[in-house]
Tab-separated table of C-alpha atoms in Angstrom:
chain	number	residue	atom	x	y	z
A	1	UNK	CA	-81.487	70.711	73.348
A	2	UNK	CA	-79.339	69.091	71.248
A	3	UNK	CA	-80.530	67.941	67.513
A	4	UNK	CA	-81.278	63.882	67.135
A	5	UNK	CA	-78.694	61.526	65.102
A	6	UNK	CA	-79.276	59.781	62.398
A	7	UNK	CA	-78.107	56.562	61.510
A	8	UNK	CA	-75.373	57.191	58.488
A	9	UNK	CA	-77.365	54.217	56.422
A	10	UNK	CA	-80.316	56.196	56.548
A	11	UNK	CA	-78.896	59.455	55.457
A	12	UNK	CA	-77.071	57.039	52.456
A	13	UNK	CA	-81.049	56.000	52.189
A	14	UNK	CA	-82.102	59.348	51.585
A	15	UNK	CA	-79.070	60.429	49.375
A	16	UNK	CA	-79.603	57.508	46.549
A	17	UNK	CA	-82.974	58.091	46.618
A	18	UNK	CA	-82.605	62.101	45.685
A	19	UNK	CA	-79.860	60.369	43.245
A	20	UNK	CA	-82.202	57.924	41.607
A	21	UNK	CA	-84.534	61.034	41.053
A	22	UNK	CA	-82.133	63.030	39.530
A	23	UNK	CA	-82.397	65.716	41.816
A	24	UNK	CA	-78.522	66.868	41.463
A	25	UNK	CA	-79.109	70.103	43.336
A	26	UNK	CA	-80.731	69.028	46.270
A	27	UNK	CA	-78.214	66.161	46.578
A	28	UNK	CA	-75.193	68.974	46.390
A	29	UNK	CA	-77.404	70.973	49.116
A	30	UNK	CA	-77.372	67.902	51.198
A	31	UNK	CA	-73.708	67.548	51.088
A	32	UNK	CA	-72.963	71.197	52.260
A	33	UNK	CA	-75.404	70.827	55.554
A	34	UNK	CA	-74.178	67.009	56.153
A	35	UNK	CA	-70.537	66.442	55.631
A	36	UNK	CA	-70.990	63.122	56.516
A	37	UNK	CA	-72.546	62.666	53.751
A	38	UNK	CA	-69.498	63.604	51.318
A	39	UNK	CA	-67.520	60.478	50.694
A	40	UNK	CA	-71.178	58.968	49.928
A	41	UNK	CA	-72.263	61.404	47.367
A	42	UNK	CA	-68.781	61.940	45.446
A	43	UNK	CA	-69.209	57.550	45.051
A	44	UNK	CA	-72.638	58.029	43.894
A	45	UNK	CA	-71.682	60.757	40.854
A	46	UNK	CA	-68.270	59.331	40.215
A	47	UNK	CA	-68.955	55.553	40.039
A	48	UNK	CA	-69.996	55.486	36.706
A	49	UNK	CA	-68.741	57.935	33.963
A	50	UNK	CA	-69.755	57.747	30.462
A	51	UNK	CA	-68.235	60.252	27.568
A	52	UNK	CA	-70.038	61.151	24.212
A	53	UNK	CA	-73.106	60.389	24.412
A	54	UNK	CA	-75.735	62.905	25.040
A	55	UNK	CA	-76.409	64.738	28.354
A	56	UNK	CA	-73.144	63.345	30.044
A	57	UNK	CA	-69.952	64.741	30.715
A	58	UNK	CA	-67.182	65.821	27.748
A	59	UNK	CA	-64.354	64.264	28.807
A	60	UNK	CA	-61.763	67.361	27.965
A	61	UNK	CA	-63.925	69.177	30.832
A	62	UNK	CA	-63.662	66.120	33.024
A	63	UNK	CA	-60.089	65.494	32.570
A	64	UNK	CA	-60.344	69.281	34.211
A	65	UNK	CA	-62.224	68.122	37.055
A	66	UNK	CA	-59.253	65.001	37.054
A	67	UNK	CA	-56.607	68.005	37.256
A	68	UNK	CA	-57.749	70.031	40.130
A	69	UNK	CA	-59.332	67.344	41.976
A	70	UNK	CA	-57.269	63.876	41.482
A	71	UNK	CA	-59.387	61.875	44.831
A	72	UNK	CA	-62.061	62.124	42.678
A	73	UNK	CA	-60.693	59.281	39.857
A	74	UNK	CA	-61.149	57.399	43.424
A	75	UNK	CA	-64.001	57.070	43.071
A	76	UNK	CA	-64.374	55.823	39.420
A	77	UNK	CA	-65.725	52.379	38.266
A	78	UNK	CA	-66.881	52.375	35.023
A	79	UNK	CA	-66.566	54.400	32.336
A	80	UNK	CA	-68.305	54.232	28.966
A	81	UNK	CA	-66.839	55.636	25.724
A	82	UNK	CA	-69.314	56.253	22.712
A	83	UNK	CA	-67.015	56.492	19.845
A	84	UNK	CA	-69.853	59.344	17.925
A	85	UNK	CA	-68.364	61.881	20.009
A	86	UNK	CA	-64.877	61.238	18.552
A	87	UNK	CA	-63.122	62.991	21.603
A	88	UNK	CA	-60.880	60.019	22.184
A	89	UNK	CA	-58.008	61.839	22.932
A	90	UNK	CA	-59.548	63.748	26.123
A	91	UNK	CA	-61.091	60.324	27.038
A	92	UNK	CA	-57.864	58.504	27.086
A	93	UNK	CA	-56.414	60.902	29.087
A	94	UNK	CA	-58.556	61.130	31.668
A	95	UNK	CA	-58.720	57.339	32.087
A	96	UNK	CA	-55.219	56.945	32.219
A	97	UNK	CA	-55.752	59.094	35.590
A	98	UNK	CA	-58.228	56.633	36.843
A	99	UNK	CA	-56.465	53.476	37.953
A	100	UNK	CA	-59.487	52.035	40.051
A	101	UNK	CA	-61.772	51.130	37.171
A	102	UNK	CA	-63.351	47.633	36.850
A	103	UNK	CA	-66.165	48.316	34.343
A	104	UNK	CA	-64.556	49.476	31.069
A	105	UNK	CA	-67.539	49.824	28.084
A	106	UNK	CA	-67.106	50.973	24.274
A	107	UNK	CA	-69.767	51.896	22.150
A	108	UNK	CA	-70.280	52.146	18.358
A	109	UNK	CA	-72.889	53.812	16.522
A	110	UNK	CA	-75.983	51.617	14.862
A	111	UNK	CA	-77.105	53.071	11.512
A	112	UNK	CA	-79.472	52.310	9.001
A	113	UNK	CA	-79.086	52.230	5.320
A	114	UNK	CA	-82.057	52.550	2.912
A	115	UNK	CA	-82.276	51.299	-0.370
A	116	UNK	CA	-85.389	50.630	-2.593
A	117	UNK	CA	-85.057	46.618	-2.232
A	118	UNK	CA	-84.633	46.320	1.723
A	119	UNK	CA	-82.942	48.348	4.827
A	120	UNK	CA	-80.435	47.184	6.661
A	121	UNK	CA	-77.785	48.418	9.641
A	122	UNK	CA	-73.922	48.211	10.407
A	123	UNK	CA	-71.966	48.751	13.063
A	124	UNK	CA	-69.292	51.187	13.353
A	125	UNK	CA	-65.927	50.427	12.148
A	126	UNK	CA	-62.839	50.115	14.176
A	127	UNK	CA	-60.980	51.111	10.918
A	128	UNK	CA	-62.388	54.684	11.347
A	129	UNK	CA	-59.661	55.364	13.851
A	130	UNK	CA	-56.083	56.240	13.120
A	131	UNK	CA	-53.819	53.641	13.876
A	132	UNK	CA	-52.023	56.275	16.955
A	133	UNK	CA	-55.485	56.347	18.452
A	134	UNK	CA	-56.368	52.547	17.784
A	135	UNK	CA	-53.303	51.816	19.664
A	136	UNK	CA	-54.024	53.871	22.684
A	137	UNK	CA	-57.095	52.524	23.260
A	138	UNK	CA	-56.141	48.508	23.242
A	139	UNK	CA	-53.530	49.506	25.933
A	140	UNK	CA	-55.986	50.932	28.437
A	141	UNK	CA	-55.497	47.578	30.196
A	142	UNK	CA	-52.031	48.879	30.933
A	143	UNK	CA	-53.293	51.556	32.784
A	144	UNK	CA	-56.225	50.258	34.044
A	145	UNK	CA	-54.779	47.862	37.191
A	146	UNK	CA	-58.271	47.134	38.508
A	147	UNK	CA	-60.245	46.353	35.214
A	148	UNK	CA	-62.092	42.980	35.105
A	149	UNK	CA	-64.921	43.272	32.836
A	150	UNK	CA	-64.936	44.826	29.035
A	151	UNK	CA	-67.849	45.278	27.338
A	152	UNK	CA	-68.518	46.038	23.257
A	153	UNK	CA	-71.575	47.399	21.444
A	154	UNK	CA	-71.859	47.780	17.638
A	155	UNK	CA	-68.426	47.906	16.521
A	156	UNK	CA	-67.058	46.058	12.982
A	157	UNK	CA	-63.124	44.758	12.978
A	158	UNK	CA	-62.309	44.959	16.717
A	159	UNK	CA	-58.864	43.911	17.553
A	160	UNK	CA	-60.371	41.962	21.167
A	161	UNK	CA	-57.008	39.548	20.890
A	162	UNK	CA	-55.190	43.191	21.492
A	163	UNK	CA	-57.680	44.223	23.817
A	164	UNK	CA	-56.702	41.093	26.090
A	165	UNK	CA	-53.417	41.274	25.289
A	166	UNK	CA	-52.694	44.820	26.895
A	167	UNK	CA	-55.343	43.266	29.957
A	168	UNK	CA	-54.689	39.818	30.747
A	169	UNK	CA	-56.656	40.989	34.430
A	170	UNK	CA	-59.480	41.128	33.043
A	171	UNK	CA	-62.030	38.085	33.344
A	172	UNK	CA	-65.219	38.686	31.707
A	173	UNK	CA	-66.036	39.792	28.102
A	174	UNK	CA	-69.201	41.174	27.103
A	175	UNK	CA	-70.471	41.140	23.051
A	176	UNK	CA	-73.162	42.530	21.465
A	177	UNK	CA	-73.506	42.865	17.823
A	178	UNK	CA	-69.835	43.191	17.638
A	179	UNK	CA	-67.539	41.196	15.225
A	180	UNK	CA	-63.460	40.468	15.388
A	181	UNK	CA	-61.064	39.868	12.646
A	182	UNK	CA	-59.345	35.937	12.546
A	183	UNK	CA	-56.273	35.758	14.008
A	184	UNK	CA	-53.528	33.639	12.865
A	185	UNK	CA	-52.397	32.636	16.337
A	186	UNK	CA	-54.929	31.636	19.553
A	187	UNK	CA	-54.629	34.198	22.265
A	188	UNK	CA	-54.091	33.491	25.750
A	189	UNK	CA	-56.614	35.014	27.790
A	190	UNK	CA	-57.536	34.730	31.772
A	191	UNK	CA	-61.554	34.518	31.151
A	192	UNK	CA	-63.916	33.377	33.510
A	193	UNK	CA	-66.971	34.949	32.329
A	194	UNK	CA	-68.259	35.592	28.232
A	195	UNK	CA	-71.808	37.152	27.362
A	196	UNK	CA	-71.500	36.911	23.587
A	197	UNK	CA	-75.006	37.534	21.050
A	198	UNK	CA	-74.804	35.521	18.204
A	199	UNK	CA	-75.993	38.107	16.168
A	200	UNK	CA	-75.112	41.075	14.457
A	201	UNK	CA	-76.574	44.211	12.785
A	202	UNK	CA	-78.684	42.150	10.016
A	203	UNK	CA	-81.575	39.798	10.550
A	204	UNK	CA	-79.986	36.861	8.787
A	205	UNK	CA	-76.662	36.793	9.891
A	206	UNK	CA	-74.617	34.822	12.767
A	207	UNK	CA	-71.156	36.436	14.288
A	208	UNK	CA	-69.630	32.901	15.647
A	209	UNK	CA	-67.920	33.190	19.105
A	210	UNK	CA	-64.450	32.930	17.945
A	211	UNK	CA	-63.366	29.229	19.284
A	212	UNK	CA	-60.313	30.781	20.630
A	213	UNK	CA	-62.749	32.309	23.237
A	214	UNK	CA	-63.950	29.512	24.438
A	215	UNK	CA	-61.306	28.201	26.601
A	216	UNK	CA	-60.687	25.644	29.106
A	217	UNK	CA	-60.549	28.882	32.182
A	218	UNK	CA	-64.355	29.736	31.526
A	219	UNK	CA	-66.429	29.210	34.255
A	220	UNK	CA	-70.001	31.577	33.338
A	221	UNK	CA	-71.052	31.137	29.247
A	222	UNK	CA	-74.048	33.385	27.822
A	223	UNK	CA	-75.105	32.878	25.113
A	224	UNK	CA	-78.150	34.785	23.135
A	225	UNK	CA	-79.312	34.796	19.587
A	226	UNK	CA	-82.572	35.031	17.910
A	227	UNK	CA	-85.239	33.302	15.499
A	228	UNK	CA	-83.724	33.548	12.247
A	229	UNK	CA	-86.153	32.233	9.086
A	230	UNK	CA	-84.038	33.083	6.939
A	231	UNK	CA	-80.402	31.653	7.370
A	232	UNK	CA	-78.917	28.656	9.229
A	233	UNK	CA	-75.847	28.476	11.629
A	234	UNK	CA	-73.103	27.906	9.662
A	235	UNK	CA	-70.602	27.686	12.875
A	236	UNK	CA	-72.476	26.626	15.768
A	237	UNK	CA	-70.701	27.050	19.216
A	238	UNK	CA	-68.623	24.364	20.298
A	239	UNK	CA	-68.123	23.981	23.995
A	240	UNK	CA	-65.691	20.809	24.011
A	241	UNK	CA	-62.749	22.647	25.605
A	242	UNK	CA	-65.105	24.045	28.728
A	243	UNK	CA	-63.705	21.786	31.227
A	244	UNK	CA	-64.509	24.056	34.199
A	245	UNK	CA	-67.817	25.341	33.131
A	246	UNK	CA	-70.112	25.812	35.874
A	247	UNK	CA	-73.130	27.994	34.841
A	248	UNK	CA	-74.314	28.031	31.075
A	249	UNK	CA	-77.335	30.027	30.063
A	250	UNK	CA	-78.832	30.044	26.322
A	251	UNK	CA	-81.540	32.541	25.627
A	252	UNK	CA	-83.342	33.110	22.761
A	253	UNK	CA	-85.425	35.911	21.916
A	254	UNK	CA	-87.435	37.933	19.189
A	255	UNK	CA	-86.792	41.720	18.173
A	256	UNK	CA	-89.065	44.611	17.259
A	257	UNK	CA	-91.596	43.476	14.574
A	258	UNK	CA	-89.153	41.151	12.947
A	259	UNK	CA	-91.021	38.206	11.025
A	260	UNK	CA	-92.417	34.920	13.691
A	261	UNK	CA	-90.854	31.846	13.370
A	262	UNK	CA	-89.050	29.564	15.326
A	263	UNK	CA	-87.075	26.876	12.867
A	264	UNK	CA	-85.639	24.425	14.350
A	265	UNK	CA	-82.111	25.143	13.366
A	266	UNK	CA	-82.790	28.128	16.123
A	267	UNK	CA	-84.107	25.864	18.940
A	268	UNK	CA	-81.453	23.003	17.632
A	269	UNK	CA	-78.875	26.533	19.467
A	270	UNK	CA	-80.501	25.127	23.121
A	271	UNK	CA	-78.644	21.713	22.425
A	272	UNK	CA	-75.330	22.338	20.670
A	273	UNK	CA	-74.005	23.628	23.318
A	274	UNK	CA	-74.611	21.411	26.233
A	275	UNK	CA	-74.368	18.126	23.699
A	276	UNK	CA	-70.477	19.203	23.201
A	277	UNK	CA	-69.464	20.668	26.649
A	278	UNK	CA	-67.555	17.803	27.887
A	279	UNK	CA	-68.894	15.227	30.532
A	280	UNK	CA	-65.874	16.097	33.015
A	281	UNK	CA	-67.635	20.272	33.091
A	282	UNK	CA	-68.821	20.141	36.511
A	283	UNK	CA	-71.828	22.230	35.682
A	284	UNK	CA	-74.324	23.199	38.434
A	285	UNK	CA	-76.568	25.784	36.383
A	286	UNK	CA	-78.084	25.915	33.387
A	287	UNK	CA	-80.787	28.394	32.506
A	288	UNK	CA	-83.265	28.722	29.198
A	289	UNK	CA	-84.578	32.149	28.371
A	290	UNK	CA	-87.445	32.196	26.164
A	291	UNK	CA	-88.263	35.960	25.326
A	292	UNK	CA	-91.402	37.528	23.278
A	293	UNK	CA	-91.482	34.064	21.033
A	294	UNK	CA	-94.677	35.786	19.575
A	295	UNK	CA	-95.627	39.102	17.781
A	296	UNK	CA	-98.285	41.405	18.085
A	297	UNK	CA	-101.401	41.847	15.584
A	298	UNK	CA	-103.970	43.933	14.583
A	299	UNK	CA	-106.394	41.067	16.262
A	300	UNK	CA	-103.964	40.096	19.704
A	301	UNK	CA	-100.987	38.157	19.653
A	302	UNK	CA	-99.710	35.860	16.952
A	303	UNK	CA	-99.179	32.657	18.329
A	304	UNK	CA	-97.973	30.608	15.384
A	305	UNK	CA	-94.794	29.238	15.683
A	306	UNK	CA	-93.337	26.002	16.066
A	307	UNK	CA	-93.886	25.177	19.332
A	308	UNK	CA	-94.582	21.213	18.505
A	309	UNK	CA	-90.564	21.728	17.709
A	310	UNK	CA	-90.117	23.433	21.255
A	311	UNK	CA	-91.544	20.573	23.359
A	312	UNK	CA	-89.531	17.996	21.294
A	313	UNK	CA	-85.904	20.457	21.998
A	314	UNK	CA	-87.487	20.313	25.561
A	315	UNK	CA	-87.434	16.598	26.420
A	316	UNK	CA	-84.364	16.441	24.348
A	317	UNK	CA	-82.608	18.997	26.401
A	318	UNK	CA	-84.478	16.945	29.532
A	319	UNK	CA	-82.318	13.700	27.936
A	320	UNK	CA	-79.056	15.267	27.644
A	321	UNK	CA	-79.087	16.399	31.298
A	322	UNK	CA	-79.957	13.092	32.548
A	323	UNK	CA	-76.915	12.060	31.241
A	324	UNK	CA	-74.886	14.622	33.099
A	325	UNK	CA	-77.214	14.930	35.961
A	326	UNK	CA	-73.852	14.315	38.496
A	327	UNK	CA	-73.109	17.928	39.567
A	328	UNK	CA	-76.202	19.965	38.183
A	329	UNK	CA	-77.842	21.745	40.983
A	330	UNK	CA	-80.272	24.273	39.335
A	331	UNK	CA	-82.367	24.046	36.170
A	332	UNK	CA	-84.183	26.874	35.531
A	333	UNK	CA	-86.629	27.876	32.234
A	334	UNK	CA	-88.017	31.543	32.222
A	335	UNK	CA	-90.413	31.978	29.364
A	336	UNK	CA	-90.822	35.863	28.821
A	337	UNK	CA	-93.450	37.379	26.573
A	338	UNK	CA	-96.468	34.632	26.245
A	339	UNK	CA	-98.035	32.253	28.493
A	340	UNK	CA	-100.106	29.045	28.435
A	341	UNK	CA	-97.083	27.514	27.352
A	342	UNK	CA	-95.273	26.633	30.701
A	343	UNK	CA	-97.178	23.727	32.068
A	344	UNK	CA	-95.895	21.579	28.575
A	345	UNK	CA	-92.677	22.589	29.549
A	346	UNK	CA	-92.815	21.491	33.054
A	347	UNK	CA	-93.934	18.105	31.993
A	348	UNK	CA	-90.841	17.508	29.455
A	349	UNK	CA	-88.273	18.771	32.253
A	350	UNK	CA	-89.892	16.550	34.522
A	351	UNK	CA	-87.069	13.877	32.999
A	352	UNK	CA	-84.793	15.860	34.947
A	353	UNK	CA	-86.712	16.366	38.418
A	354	UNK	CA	-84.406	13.871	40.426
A	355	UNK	CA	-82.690	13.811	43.865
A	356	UNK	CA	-79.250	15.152	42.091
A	357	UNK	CA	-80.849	18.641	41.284
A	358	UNK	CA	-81.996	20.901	43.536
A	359	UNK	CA	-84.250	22.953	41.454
A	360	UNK	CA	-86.252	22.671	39.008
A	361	UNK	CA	-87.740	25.722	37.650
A	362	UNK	CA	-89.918	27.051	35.223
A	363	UNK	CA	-90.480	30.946	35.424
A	364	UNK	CA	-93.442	31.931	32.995
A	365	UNK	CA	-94.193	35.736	32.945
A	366	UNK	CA	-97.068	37.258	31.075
A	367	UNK	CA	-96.848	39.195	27.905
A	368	UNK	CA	-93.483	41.908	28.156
């Protein structure tokens, strides 16, 4: 009697499932009784690789792996560096070996510094590197054919124009509390996509996109930032050159136990933008993200804030998409963190609610 067959996408099934549980021992079991299930299982622990950080693979032993194995950089597409580990050399040489990455993403290292008036945190600095090993790492793009999307995390001084330079295939950028030096000259770039947070490591400060980024090929824009009581936007972003913008989304949210507030020079961040992208953008989308607006107390949730100054940036934002209403096909809100607030919201967008857009949407979720 011969044994029954199993369809291969539920064997795949059952193999990302022991994955997702972390069960690495069953899941090499599996592959020595079902060879079938080989090519499935090398794609599930090679797609992503990340070196330094804790628990994951040292890239000198990796690069190993690389050498007596090279089908495995096959499988390969994305690979995180976290620049703690300071094993850059090993890292660079094993990516130079992978030449299907897409996903390429460097880390820096948050820290805090004490003092007796306040605490604050930096990012790590790109300076920390010698200028050999600096070098190396901007020209991954040369070695990289495949690589589309970068991605930075708590670094100070990165050279992105070099970055781009060495990588003009890649098409979306991705910043987080990450700042560049000025250049002297605009870059060209090929970007279609930028996430960029407004903020970095302090509360009060704003890291400006850099208005070299935002060029006329940009299609996707992201932009986040958060309440800030305490400073104003000194450079706020200027979208006049987004002539094929399609999708914008602007999302603002609160961190940790950080003071309430919401000043209007925060909210006035929903309108900048889409007051200065140009009327010829044929945007379709265009999302709000309201996240954790309030803060937690010893007696519930604190719900002061200036929401009177919400409703008004509301109906204002309502106004400004009248006026472009031509190709916008989706407006969506999604209000994270607090409720009882969506229903005002729904009445200002209701400006909006014509024939010409498809969706209007509020998305109110309870408390996060």
């Amino acid at each position: 009697m011969s044994s029954p067959t199993f369809p291969a996408e539920l064997l795949h099934k059952v193999a990302d499932w022991i994955f997702d549980f972390g069960d690495m021992e069953t899941l090499k079991a599996l592959t020595l009784t079902a060879q079938c299930l080989v090519t499935h299982v090398q794609t599930l622990l090679f797609h992503r690789i990340a070196f330094g950080a804790s628990g994951v693979r040292r890239p000198g032993e990796f690069l190993k792996i690389l050498e007596a194995r090279p089908n495995l950089a096959h499988f390969v597409k994305s690979v995180t560096l976290k620049q703690s580990a300071l094993q850059l050399k090993a890292s660079i040489a094993a990516l130079h070996r992978m030449h299907n990455v897409e996903r390429l993403v460097i880390l820096g290292e948050e820290f805090w510094i004490s003092n007796i008036q306040s605490v604050s945190s930096r990012a790590w600095s790109w300076a920390r590197l010698s200028p050999s090993m600096a070098a190396s790492l901007t020209r991954l793009g040369q070695h990289l054919p495949q690589l589309k999307e970068l991605v930075f995390r708590d670094i100070e001084e990165l050279p992105i124009s070099s970055f781009l330079d060495n990588a003009p295939q890649v098409d979306f950028l991705d910043f987080a509390r990450t700042k560049c030096p000025a250049v002297t000259v605009n870059p060209i770039h090929n970007l279609t996509s930028l996430r960029w947070n407004l903020d970095d490591n302090s509360w009060s400060t704003v890291n400006p996109v850099p208005s070299w980024l935002l060029a006329s090929s940009l299609t996707h824009l992201h932009l986040i930032t958060k309440p800030r009581p305490y400073s104003h936007f000194e450079t706020r972003p200027n979208c006049g050159n987004l002539v094929s913008l399609k999708s914008l989304k602007l999302e603002v949210y609160r961190e940790g136990n950080c003071p309430l507030n919401v000043p209007g020079h925060t909210l006035q961040f929903l309108l900048d933008p889409l007051e200065t992208l140009p009327k010829e953008a044929p945007l379709e989308i265009f999302t709000v993200t309201l996240k954790d607006l309030r803060s937690k107390t010893y007696n519930g949730w604190n719900t002061r804030g200036n929401w009177a100054k919400l409703d008004s940036v509301v109906l204002k934002l309502g106004a400004v998409l009248v006026k472009r209403i031509a190709p916008l096909k989706k407006v969506r809100v999604e209000m994270f963190g607090f409720t009882g607030h969506g229903e005002s919201v729904r009445n200002a967008l209701k400006v909006v609610d014509v024939a010409t857009v498809v969706e209007v949407e509020v998305n109110e979720n309870g408390f996060a």
